[in-house]
């Protein structure tokens, strides 16, 4: 499944990501202590069992082949001359010695010396194809005009981040492929891209990951084959078990349960908000790796957090306690403003075109009449994800467990559906509009396949919002 999607701004990635150095002895010891290996043992044992079954199946096939050869050989003496050739051919294969090696056999030469070469370049029999090498090098390059998408996936008990490249050709055709991936130790639940320069310089290219574990990991997207995150916020120090009792010691300021939501502050670039199944909302400084503020205003697990686009100190949080709370980080002692909703909050988002609205509510009425601006029966099952379009005002996308993604025009607080699609992604868990290419909507779900909806390929959507597309292609001259 795909649990989370984040777009990387165009030009933020290194044109040629570097390859990670092999881990040092200290890093290997740290990996062993983290318990990553233990968590993977079960899946590896399952693979070993499968390999044993395959081997047993091969042996059965060999036995059947030998039996068939013997039977055919016996029959050929008196009945069918064609079966004699089949029997002889099977026997020549020497199935009894199928898995045995004969050190005396020489293949096309007088010994091992003619078979081994210190490198591919030194092998006179190996065809060199410079075109293949150049194609591989070209695939490694990330061009400034490329769209980069990070998917948090889990498949066969292996969790990883996939870094996808979406190329758009001049003729309008697109090409999409995985550039590289990063193996992560725990089932991912949420991601947030950030450019805070954790390793020096003016900007970085990092992805923060929340998972089933209480730690938040931050990975460098400009490094391939990396085995350790650049930074870990919180997490478990040690686990102890005495009889039936278990005790867990956490890092100072850490969450104590799964991290369900993350939000990076674009204005204060060292600030990251997180929320958790432990009912808490936390504010982190990624330059120090410390938790600056913990808020306890919810009574059930907190699923989503979002910073206001215009007032970057203002944070929304949505919970399974059927409430959305708005807090100002400058006055953490204030209880904030609260809106009650009819169900668990799975996702929330601020309107990027106005500072006083988030989906369904106007914050200006918070103290007098905290009722929704509109109520929308968007899908037949739970809505898991929402995303505002950064270019087109009042355009909202919704993704649902009913396997569909829909587009809504929210003009005048009177929602109307302007587009719908079944992306063949299964139950839809995450959707996200690109800010660089606002008519591209990334979608992921239970089938584990990343899908991109080009909104302009829908005639109805293109006719309705074509003027915005033209402005994007031909921006007004100043």
Short mmCIF file of C-alpha atoms in Angstrom, two decimals:
data_model
loop_
_atom_site.label_atom_id
_atom_site.label_comp_id
_atom_site.label_asym_id
_atom_site.label_seq_id
_atom_site.Cartn_x
_atom_site.Cartn_y
_atom_site.Cartn_z
CA UNK A 1 0.00 0.00 0.00
CA UNK A 2 0.92 3.65 -0.38
CA UNK A 3 0.28 5.51 2.87
CA UNK A 4 1.62 8.97 2.05
CA UNK A 5 2.72 11.15 -0.88
CA UNK A 6 4.87 14.31 -0.93
CA UNK A 7 5.88 16.42 -3.93
CA UNK A 8 9.41 17.81 -4.00
CA UNK A 9 9.58 21.35 -5.47
CA UNK A 10 11.18 21.50 -8.89
CA UNK A 11 14.88 22.30 -8.72
CA UNK A 12 15.19 21.31 -5.04
CA UNK A 13 16.87 17.96 -5.78
CA UNK A 14 20.53 17.60 -6.68
CA UNK A 15 20.94 16.96 -10.40
CA UNK A 16 23.06 13.91 -9.59
CA UNK A 17 22.35 12.47 -6.11
CA UNK A 18 25.42 11.08 -4.38
CA UNK A 19 25.81 7.44 -3.43
CA UNK A 20 26.09 6.77 0.31
CA UNK A 21 29.35 5.54 1.76
CA UNK A 22 29.24 2.04 3.31
CA UNK A 23 28.19 2.25 6.98
CA UNK A 24 30.96 2.50 9.56
CA UNK A 25 31.39 0.01 12.37
CA UNK A 26 29.64 2.42 14.74
CA UNK A 27 26.70 2.85 12.35
CA UNK A 28 26.36 -0.92 11.96
CA UNK A 29 26.28 -1.32 15.73
CA UNK A 30 23.61 1.38 15.94
CA UNK A 31 21.49 -0.40 13.31
CA UNK A 32 21.77 -3.64 15.27
CA UNK A 33 20.73 -1.87 18.47
CA UNK A 34 17.74 -0.25 16.77
CA UNK A 35 16.07 -3.63 16.32
CA UNK A 36 15.61 -3.25 12.56
CA UNK A 37 17.17 -6.66 11.95
CA UNK A 38 14.85 -8.35 14.44
CA UNK A 39 11.78 -6.85 12.79
CA UNK A 40 12.82 -8.28 9.46
CA UNK A 41 13.63 -11.79 10.70
CA UNK A 42 10.03 -12.97 10.49
CA UNK A 43 9.71 -12.00 6.83
CA UNK A 44 13.10 -13.54 6.04
CA UNK A 45 12.10 -16.79 7.74
CA UNK A 46 8.96 -16.83 5.65
CA UNK A 47 11.08 -16.42 2.51
CA UNK A 48 13.36 -19.30 3.61
CA UNK A 49 10.33 -21.56 4.05
CA UNK A 50 9.14 -20.62 0.58
CA UNK A 51 12.57 -21.41 -0.90
CA UNK A 52 12.53 -24.85 0.79
CA UNK A 53 9.12 -25.55 -0.71
CA UNK A 54 10.37 -24.57 -4.17
CA UNK A 55 13.42 -26.84 -3.76
CA UNK A 56 11.21 -29.75 -2.72
CA UNK A 57 9.04 -29.09 -5.76
CA UNK A 58 12.10 -29.18 -8.02
CA UNK A 59 13.16 -32.53 -6.55
CA UNK A 60 9.66 -33.92 -7.19
CA UNK A 61 9.88 -32.77 -10.81
CA UNK A 62 13.26 -34.49 -11.20
CA UNK A 63 11.85 -37.73 -9.76
CA UNK A 64 8.87 -37.58 -12.12
CA UNK A 65 11.19 -36.96 -15.07
CA UNK A 66 13.34 -39.98 -14.19
CA UNK A 67 10.30 -42.18 -13.73
CA UNK A 68 8.97 -41.04 -17.08
CA UNK A 69 12.33 -41.76 -18.71
CA UNK A 70 12.41 -45.29 -17.31
CA UNK A 71 8.82 -45.95 -18.32
CA UNK A 72 9.39 -44.63 -21.80
CA UNK A 73 12.57 -46.64 -22.14
CA UNK A 74 10.81 -49.87 -21.19
CA UNK A 75 7.94 -49.19 -23.54
CA UNK A 76 10.17 -48.32 -26.47
CA UNK A 77 11.60 -51.83 -26.66
CA UNK A 78 8.35 -53.23 -27.91
CA UNK A 79 5.95 -50.43 -28.95
CA UNK A 80 6.70 -46.86 -30.03
CA UNK A 81 10.06 -45.91 -31.62
CA UNK A 82 9.46 -42.16 -31.01
CA UNK A 83 9.51 -42.57 -27.22
CA UNK A 84 12.96 -44.10 -27.38
CA UNK A 85 14.43 -40.76 -28.41
CA UNK A 86 12.65 -38.96 -25.56
CA UNK A 87 13.86 -41.47 -23.00
CA UNK A 88 17.45 -41.28 -24.24
CA UNK A 89 17.36 -37.48 -24.17
CA UNK A 90 16.12 -37.38 -20.57
CA UNK A 91 18.74 -39.87 -19.46
CA UNK A 92 21.48 -37.90 -21.16
CA UNK A 93 20.56 -34.95 -18.97
CA UNK A 94 21.74 -37.03 -15.98
CA UNK A 95 18.97 -35.80 -13.69
CA UNK A 96 20.49 -37.73 -10.77
CA UNK A 97 23.46 -35.40 -10.88
CA UNK A 98 21.40 -32.29 -11.58
CA UNK A 99 22.61 -30.33 -8.54
CA UNK A 100 26.11 -31.82 -8.41
CA UNK A 101 29.15 -29.94 -9.69
CA UNK A 102 31.95 -31.60 -11.61
CA UNK A 103 35.23 -29.80 -11.01
CA UNK A 104 36.73 -31.56 -14.03
CA UNK A 105 34.39 -30.06 -16.59
CA UNK A 106 35.87 -27.39 -18.86
CA UNK A 107 33.57 -25.07 -20.76
CA UNK A 108 34.89 -23.73 -24.06
CA UNK A 109 38.44 -23.63 -22.81
CA UNK A 110 41.30 -25.40 -21.12
CA UNK A 111 40.52 -24.35 -17.53
CA UNK A 112 39.40 -21.63 -15.12
CA UNK A 113 42.11 -19.27 -16.25
CA UNK A 114 40.34 -18.72 -19.55
CA UNK A 115 37.00 -18.12 -17.83
CA UNK A 116 37.92 -15.47 -15.28
CA UNK A 117 38.79 -11.85 -15.99
CA UNK A 118 39.46 -9.22 -13.32
CA UNK A 119 36.90 -6.81 -14.83
CA UNK A 120 34.27 -6.62 -17.55
CA UNK A 121 36.55 -4.29 -19.50
CA UNK A 122 39.26 -6.97 -19.63
CA UNK A 123 36.90 -9.69 -20.86
CA UNK A 124 37.39 -9.99 -24.66
CA UNK A 125 34.16 -12.01 -25.01
CA UNK A 126 31.92 -9.47 -23.30
CA UNK A 127 30.19 -7.08 -25.65
CA UNK A 128 30.61 -3.48 -24.51
CA UNK A 129 27.59 -1.28 -25.05
CA UNK A 130 28.39 2.35 -24.36
CA UNK A 131 24.79 3.28 -25.18
CA UNK A 132 23.49 1.28 -22.19
CA UNK A 133 25.94 3.01 -19.86
CA UNK A 134 24.98 6.44 -21.12
CA UNK A 135 21.27 5.61 -20.72
CA UNK A 136 21.83 4.54 -17.11
CA UNK A 137 23.75 7.74 -16.37
CA UNK A 138 21.00 9.79 -17.99
CA UNK A 139 18.35 8.08 -15.82
CA UNK A 140 20.34 9.08 -12.73
CA UNK A 141 20.25 12.79 -13.61
CA UNK A 142 17.36 14.80 -12.15
CA UNK A 143 16.66 17.75 -14.42
CA UNK A 144 15.36 21.07 -13.02
CA UNK A 145 12.13 20.66 -14.98
CA UNK A 146 11.49 17.14 -13.63
CA UNK A 147 8.73 16.62 -11.08
CA UNK A 148 9.84 14.55 -8.09
CA UNK A 149 7.36 12.62 -5.95
CA UNK A 150 8.12 10.68 -2.76
CA UNK A 151 5.86 7.73 -1.90
CA UNK A 152 5.82 5.96 1.45
CA UNK A 153 5.09 2.30 0.66
CA UNK A 154 4.83 -1.03 2.39
CA UNK A 155 4.99 -4.27 0.44
CA UNK A 156 5.52 -7.81 1.72
CA UNK A 157 6.42 -6.48 5.19
CA UNK A 158 9.15 -4.25 3.71
CA UNK A 159 8.72 -0.51 4.19
CA UNK A 160 10.46 1.99 1.95
CA UNK A 161 10.37 5.43 0.40
CA UNK A 162 10.23 5.56 -3.39
CA UNK A 163 11.58 8.63 -5.17
CA UNK A 164 9.71 8.93 -8.48
CA UNK A 165 10.60 11.11 -11.45
CA UNK A 166 7.82 12.46 -13.64
CA UNK A 167 9.13 13.74 -16.98
CA UNK A 168 6.89 15.74 -19.28
CA UNK A 169 7.97 15.81 -22.90
CA UNK A 170 7.46 18.78 -25.24
CA UNK A 171 4.79 16.86 -27.14
CA UNK A 172 2.80 16.48 -23.92
CA UNK A 173 3.62 12.84 -23.28
CA UNK A 174 4.91 11.90 -19.83
CA UNK A 175 7.30 9.28 -18.50
CA UNK A 176 7.40 8.16 -14.88
CA UNK A 177 9.89 5.89 -13.13
CA UNK A 178 11.45 5.17 -9.73
CA UNK A 179 14.79 6.99 -9.45
CA UNK A 180 15.85 5.34 -6.18
CA UNK A 181 14.33 4.07 -2.98
CA UNK A 182 15.17 4.12 0.73
CA UNK A 183 14.51 1.16 3.02
CA UNK A 184 13.02 2.32 6.31
CA UNK A 185 12.64 0.28 9.52
CA UNK A 186 8.94 0.75 10.30
CA UNK A 187 5.56 0.91 8.55
CA UNK A 188 5.21 4.53 7.25
CA UNK A 189 2.05 6.51 7.95
CA UNK A 190 2.82 10.10 6.95
CA UNK A 191 5.50 12.26 5.32
CA UNK A 192 6.44 15.94 5.06
CA UNK A 193 9.05 17.43 2.74
CA UNK A 194 11.34 20.14 4.17
CA UNK A 195 14.30 22.19 2.93
CA UNK A 196 15.87 23.18 6.26
CA UNK A 197 19.66 22.83 5.72
CA UNK A 198 20.42 20.14 8.30
CA UNK A 199 23.86 19.58 6.77
CA UNK A 200 24.84 23.17 6.08
CA UNK A 201 24.35 25.40 3.08
CA UNK A 202 21.26 27.44 2.27
CA UNK A 203 18.77 24.68 1.58
CA UNK A 204 18.42 20.92 1.87
CA UNK A 205 16.20 18.24 0.37
CA UNK A 206 14.76 16.09 3.16
CA UNK A 207 11.70 14.04 3.92
CA UNK A 208 10.32 13.57 7.42
CA UNK A 209 8.59 10.23 8.04
CA UNK A 210 6.10 9.29 10.74
CA UNK A 211 5.49 5.59 11.29
CA UNK A 212 4.07 2.96 13.60
CA UNK A 213 7.02 3.73 15.85
CA UNK A 214 7.15 6.83 18.12
CA UNK A 215 10.27 8.20 16.40
CA UNK A 216 10.21 10.65 13.49
CA UNK A 217 12.95 9.96 10.95
CA UNK A 218 14.31 12.59 8.56
CA UNK A 219 16.03 11.24 5.43
CA UNK A 220 18.24 13.01 2.88
CA UNK A 221 16.66 12.58 -0.57
CA UNK A 222 19.90 13.60 -2.30
CA UNK A 223 21.66 10.42 -1.12
CA UNK A 224 21.11 7.02 -2.74
CA UNK A 225 21.61 3.71 -0.90
CA UNK A 226 21.46 5.46 2.46
CA UNK A 227 20.95 3.16 5.47
CA UNK A 228 20.58 5.68 8.28
CA UNK A 229 18.37 8.79 8.61
CA UNK A 230 20.03 12.19 8.87
CA UNK A 231 18.08 12.92 12.05
CA UNK A 232 15.74 11.11 14.44
CA UNK A 233 13.28 13.06 16.59
CA UNK A 234 12.31 11.21 19.74
CA UNK A 235 12.01 7.44 19.81
CA UNK A 236 12.69 4.55 22.17
CA UNK A 237 15.86 4.45 24.24
CA UNK A 238 15.42 0.95 25.61
CA UNK A 239 12.87 -1.75 26.32
CA UNK A 240 12.90 -3.93 29.42
CA UNK A 241 10.85 -6.96 30.33
CA UNK A 242 10.46 -8.31 33.84
CA UNK A 243 8.18 -11.30 33.84
CA UNK A 244 4.90 -10.22 32.28
CA UNK A 245 5.64 -6.52 32.76
CA UNK A 246 7.24 -4.41 30.05
CA UNK A 247 8.83 -1.02 30.55
CA UNK A 248 9.84 1.35 27.77
CA UNK A 249 12.13 4.34 28.13
CA UNK A 250 11.68 7.12 25.57
CA UNK A 251 13.90 9.96 24.41
CA UNK A 252 13.13 13.28 26.08
CA UNK A 253 10.12 14.94 24.45
CA UNK A 254 9.28 11.90 22.32
CA UNK A 255 5.88 10.70 21.26
CA UNK A 256 4.95 7.43 22.93
CA UNK A 257 2.85 5.94 20.14
CA UNK A 258 2.55 5.93 16.34
CA UNK A 259 3.14 9.25 14.56
CA UNK A 260 0.07 9.89 12.40
CA UNK A 261 0.60 13.36 10.95
CA UNK A 262 3.41 15.80 10.07
CA UNK A 263 3.50 19.40 8.85
CA UNK A 264 6.58 21.46 7.94
CA UNK A 265 6.48 25.23 8.46
CA UNK A 266 7.57 26.94 5.23
CA UNK A 267 8.15 30.30 6.91
CA UNK A 268 10.03 29.06 9.99
CA UNK A 269 11.95 26.38 8.12
CA UNK A 270 13.42 24.70 11.20
CA UNK A 271 9.96 23.97 12.64
CA UNK A 272 8.08 20.69 12.21
CA UNK A 273 4.70 19.84 13.77
CA UNK A 274 3.70 16.26 14.58
CA UNK A 275 0.67 14.48 15.99
CA UNK A 276 0.26 11.00 17.33
CA UNK A 277 -1.93 8.19 18.59
CA UNK A 278 -0.69 9.26 22.05
CA UNK A 279 -3.22 12.18 21.77
CA UNK A 280 -0.43 14.79 21.67
CA UNK A 281 0.63 17.51 19.25
CA UNK A 282 4.32 18.47 19.30
CA UNK A 283 6.43 21.25 17.79
CA UNK A 284 10.04 20.30 16.93
CA UNK A 285 13.15 22.29 16.07
CA UNK A 286 14.91 20.11 13.51
CA UNK A 287 18.18 22.04 13.83
CA UNK A 288 18.51 21.00 17.48
CA UNK A 289 16.52 17.76 17.24
CA UNK A 290 14.50 18.83 20.30
CA UNK A 291 10.79 19.13 21.07
CA UNK A 292 10.03 22.79 21.85
CA UNK A 293 6.36 22.45 22.72
CA UNK A 294 3.87 19.69 23.62
CA UNK A 295 0.12 20.35 23.45
CA UNK A 296 -2.49 18.16 25.13
CA UNK A 297 -5.77 19.61 23.88
CA UNK A 298 -7.24 16.40 22.38
CA UNK A 299 -8.75 13.39 24.14
CA UNK A 300 -8.18 10.79 21.41
CA UNK A 301 -5.53 10.07 18.80
CA UNK A 302 -4.62 13.05 16.61
CA UNK A 303 -4.59 12.25 12.90
CA UNK A 304 -3.66 15.49 11.12
CA UNK A 305 -1.89 18.85 11.57
CA UNK A 306 -1.57 21.84 9.21
CA UNK A 307 0.07 25.29 9.39
CA UNK A 308 -1.80 28.34 8.12
CA UNK A 309 -0.36 29.63 4.81
CA UNK A 310 -0.71 33.31 5.81
CA UNK A 311 -0.16 33.21 9.59
CA UNK A 312 2.60 30.63 9.98
CA UNK A 313 2.38 30.54 13.79
CA UNK A 314 -1.20 29.22 13.63
CA UNK A 315 -1.64 25.44 13.67
CA UNK A 316 -4.70 23.25 13.09
CA UNK A 317 -5.03 19.75 14.50
CA UNK A 318 -7.75 17.18 13.86
CA UNK A 319 -8.56 14.24 16.10
CA UNK A 320 -10.60 11.09 16.51
CA UNK A 321 -12.30 12.93 19.41
CA UNK A 322 -14.44 14.55 16.68
CA UNK A 323 -12.84 17.95 16.97
CA UNK A 324 -10.55 20.38 15.14
CA UNK A 325 -8.50 22.76 17.30
CA UNK A 326 -6.67 25.93 16.21
CA UNK A 327 -3.73 27.06 18.35
CA UNK A 328 -1.28 29.94 18.09
CA UNK A 329 2.27 28.83 18.83
CA UNK A 330 3.13 32.26 20.19
CA UNK A 331 0.65 31.83 23.06
CA UNK A 332 0.72 28.12 23.89
CA UNK A 333 -1.06 28.65 27.22
CA UNK A 334 -4.20 29.78 25.37
CA UNK A 335 -6.75 26.99 24.96
CA UNK A 336 -7.25 27.92 21.32
CA UNK A 337 -10.47 27.60 19.33
CA UNK A 338 -12.37 24.37 18.86
CA UNK A 339 -14.82 23.09 16.25
CA UNK A 340 -16.87 19.93 16.70
CA UNK A 341 -17.40 17.61 13.74
CA UNK A 342 -19.62 14.59 13.20
CA UNK A 343 -16.92 11.93 12.81
CA UNK A 344 -13.23 11.08 13.21
CA UNK A 345 -10.96 13.61 11.52
CA UNK A 346 -8.82 11.78 8.92
CA UNK A 347 -7.44 14.78 7.04
CA UNK A 348 -7.60 18.58 7.09
CA UNK A 349 -6.24 21.47 5.03
CA UNK A 350 -6.14 25.25 5.01
CA UNK A 351 -7.45 27.05 1.93
CA UNK A 352 -4.28 28.41 0.24
CA UNK A 353 -6.21 31.35 -1.24
CA UNK A 354 -7.56 32.84 1.98
CA UNK A 355 -6.14 33.01 5.49
CA UNK A 356 -9.39 32.54 7.37
CA UNK A 357 -10.73 29.26 5.95
CA UNK A 358 -10.02 25.59 6.27
CA UNK A 359 -12.15 22.85 4.71
CA UNK A 360 -15.76 23.53 5.66
CA UNK A 361 -15.13 26.24 8.27
CA UNK A 362 -14.50 29.97 8.57
CA UNK A 363 -12.30 30.81 11.56
CA UNK A 364 -13.81 34.31 11.84
CA UNK A 365 -16.92 32.73 13.35
CA UNK A 366 -14.96 30.63 15.85
CA UNK A 367 -16.08 32.52 18.96
CA UNK A 368 -19.62 33.40 17.90
CA UNK A 369 -20.99 30.61 15.67
CA UNK A 370 -18.53 27.74 15.17
CA UNK A 371 -20.70 25.92 12.66
CA UNK A 372 -19.50 24.61 9.28
CA UNK A 373 -19.78 26.86 6.23
CA UNK A 374 -21.07 23.86 4.30
CA UNK A 375 -21.57 20.13 4.70
CA UNK A 376 -20.71 17.85 1.81
CA UNK A 377 -21.64 14.20 1.32
CA UNK A 378 -18.62 13.61 -0.87
CA UNK A 379 -18.29 9.80 -0.99
CA UNK A 380 -20.05 6.56 -0.11
CA UNK A 381 -17.29 5.63 2.35
CA UNK A 382 -14.86 7.46 4.62
CA UNK A 383 -12.84 10.33 3.10
CA UNK A 384 -9.16 9.68 3.90
CA UNK A 385 -7.45 12.56 2.09
CA UNK A 386 -8.11 16.06 0.81
CA UNK A 387 -5.98 18.52 -1.16
CA UNK A 388 -6.53 22.12 -2.26
CA UNK A 389 -5.30 23.31 -5.63
CA UNK A 390 -2.74 26.10 -5.19
CA UNK A 391 -3.52 27.76 -8.55
CA UNK A 392 -7.29 27.49 -8.95
CA UNK A 393 -9.36 29.08 -6.15
CA UNK A 394 -12.06 26.90 -4.59
CA UNK A 395 -10.85 23.70 -6.26
CA UNK A 396 -10.66 20.80 -3.80
CA UNK A 397 -9.83 17.12 -4.38
CA UNK A 398 -11.09 14.33 -2.11
CA UNK A 399 -9.99 10.68 -1.93
CA UNK A 400 -11.98 7.91 -0.28
CA UNK A 401 -12.16 4.32 0.84
CA UNK A 402 -14.76 3.90 -1.91
CA UNK A 403 -11.80 3.85 -4.36
CA UNK A 404 -12.69 7.12 -6.07
CA UNK A 405 -11.14 10.59 -6.26
CA UNK A 406 -13.41 13.59 -6.87
CA UNK A 407 -12.94 17.27 -7.72
CA UNK A 408 -15.15 19.92 -6.14
CA UNK A 409 -15.83 23.56 -6.90
CA UNK A 410 -16.49 25.21 -3.53
CA UNK A 411 -17.41 28.66 -4.88
CA UNK A 412 -19.76 30.56 -2.52
CA UNK A 413 -19.70 27.59 -0.13
CA UNK A 414 -21.94 25.66 -2.52
CA UNK A 415 -19.93 22.56 -3.46
CA UNK A 416 -20.47 20.99 -6.86
CA UNK A 417 -18.67 17.95 -8.25
CA UNK A 418 -16.75 18.85 -11.41
CA UNK A 419 -14.82 15.62 -11.96
CA UNK A 420 -14.52 12.05 -10.71
CA UNK A 421 -12.14 9.18 -11.32
CA UNK A 422 -11.43 5.65 -10.16
CA UNK A 423 -7.61 5.62 -10.32
CA UNK A 424 -7.40 1.82 -9.88
CA UNK A 425 -5.36 2.42 -6.71
CA UNK A 426 -7.75 0.52 -4.44
CA UNK A 427 -8.98 2.32 -1.35
CA UNK A 428 -7.49 5.82 -1.69
CA UNK A 429 -5.36 6.78 1.32
CA UNK A 430 -3.51 9.85 0.04
CA UNK A 431 -3.80 12.52 -2.65
CA UNK A 432 -1.74 15.64 -3.30
CA UNK A 433 -1.74 18.43 -5.87
CA UNK A 434 1.62 19.56 -7.22
CA UNK A 435 2.33 23.25 -6.61
CA UNK A 436 4.68 23.41 -9.62
CA UNK A 437 2.28 21.59 -11.94
CA UNK A 438 -1.09 22.32 -10.31
CA UNK A 439 -3.11 20.27 -12.80
CA UNK A 440 -1.27 17.11 -11.72
CA UNK A 441 -2.82 15.20 -8.81
CA UNK A 442 -0.84 12.32 -7.27
CA UNK A 443 -2.89 9.47 -5.78
CA UNK A 444 -2.03 6.34 -3.81
CA UNK A 445 -3.87 3.62 -1.94
CA UNK A 446 -4.24 0.02 -0.93
CA UNK A 447 -2.94 -1.46 -4.20
CA UNK A 448 0.44 0.20 -3.72
CA UNK A 449 0.54 1.86 -7.14
CA UNK A 450 1.26 5.55 -7.65
CA UNK A 451 -1.16 7.20 -10.07
CA UNK A 452 -1.10 10.70 -11.56
CA UNK A 453 -4.31 12.36 -12.73
CA UNK A 454 -3.70 14.97 -15.41
CA UNK A 455 -6.77 17.11 -14.83
CA UNK A 456 -6.53 18.74 -18.25
CA UNK A 457 -7.09 15.34 -19.87
CA UNK A 458 -10.66 15.57 -18.56
CA UNK A 459 -12.60 17.62 -21.12
CA UNK A 460 -15.02 19.00 -18.53
CA UNK A 461 -12.25 20.11 -16.16
CA UNK A 462 -10.17 21.54 -19.02
CA UNK A 463 -13.14 23.54 -20.30
CA UNK A 464 -13.91 24.89 -16.85
CA UNK A 465 -10.37 25.81 -15.77
CA UNK A 466 -8.58 26.19 -19.09
CA UNK A 467 -7.92 29.89 -18.52
CA UNK A 468 -5.75 29.04 -15.51
CA UNK A 469 -3.78 26.58 -17.61
CA UNK A 470 -3.18 29.28 -20.23
CA UNK A 471 -1.97 31.69 -17.55
CA UNK A 472 0.42 28.99 -16.36
CA UNK A 473 1.83 28.51 -19.89
CA UNK A 474 1.90 32.22 -20.70
CA UNK A 475 2.28 34.24 -17.48
CA UNK A 476 1.45 37.95 -17.80
CA UNK A 477 4.44 40.16 -18.54
CA UNK A 478 5.33 42.72 -15.87
#
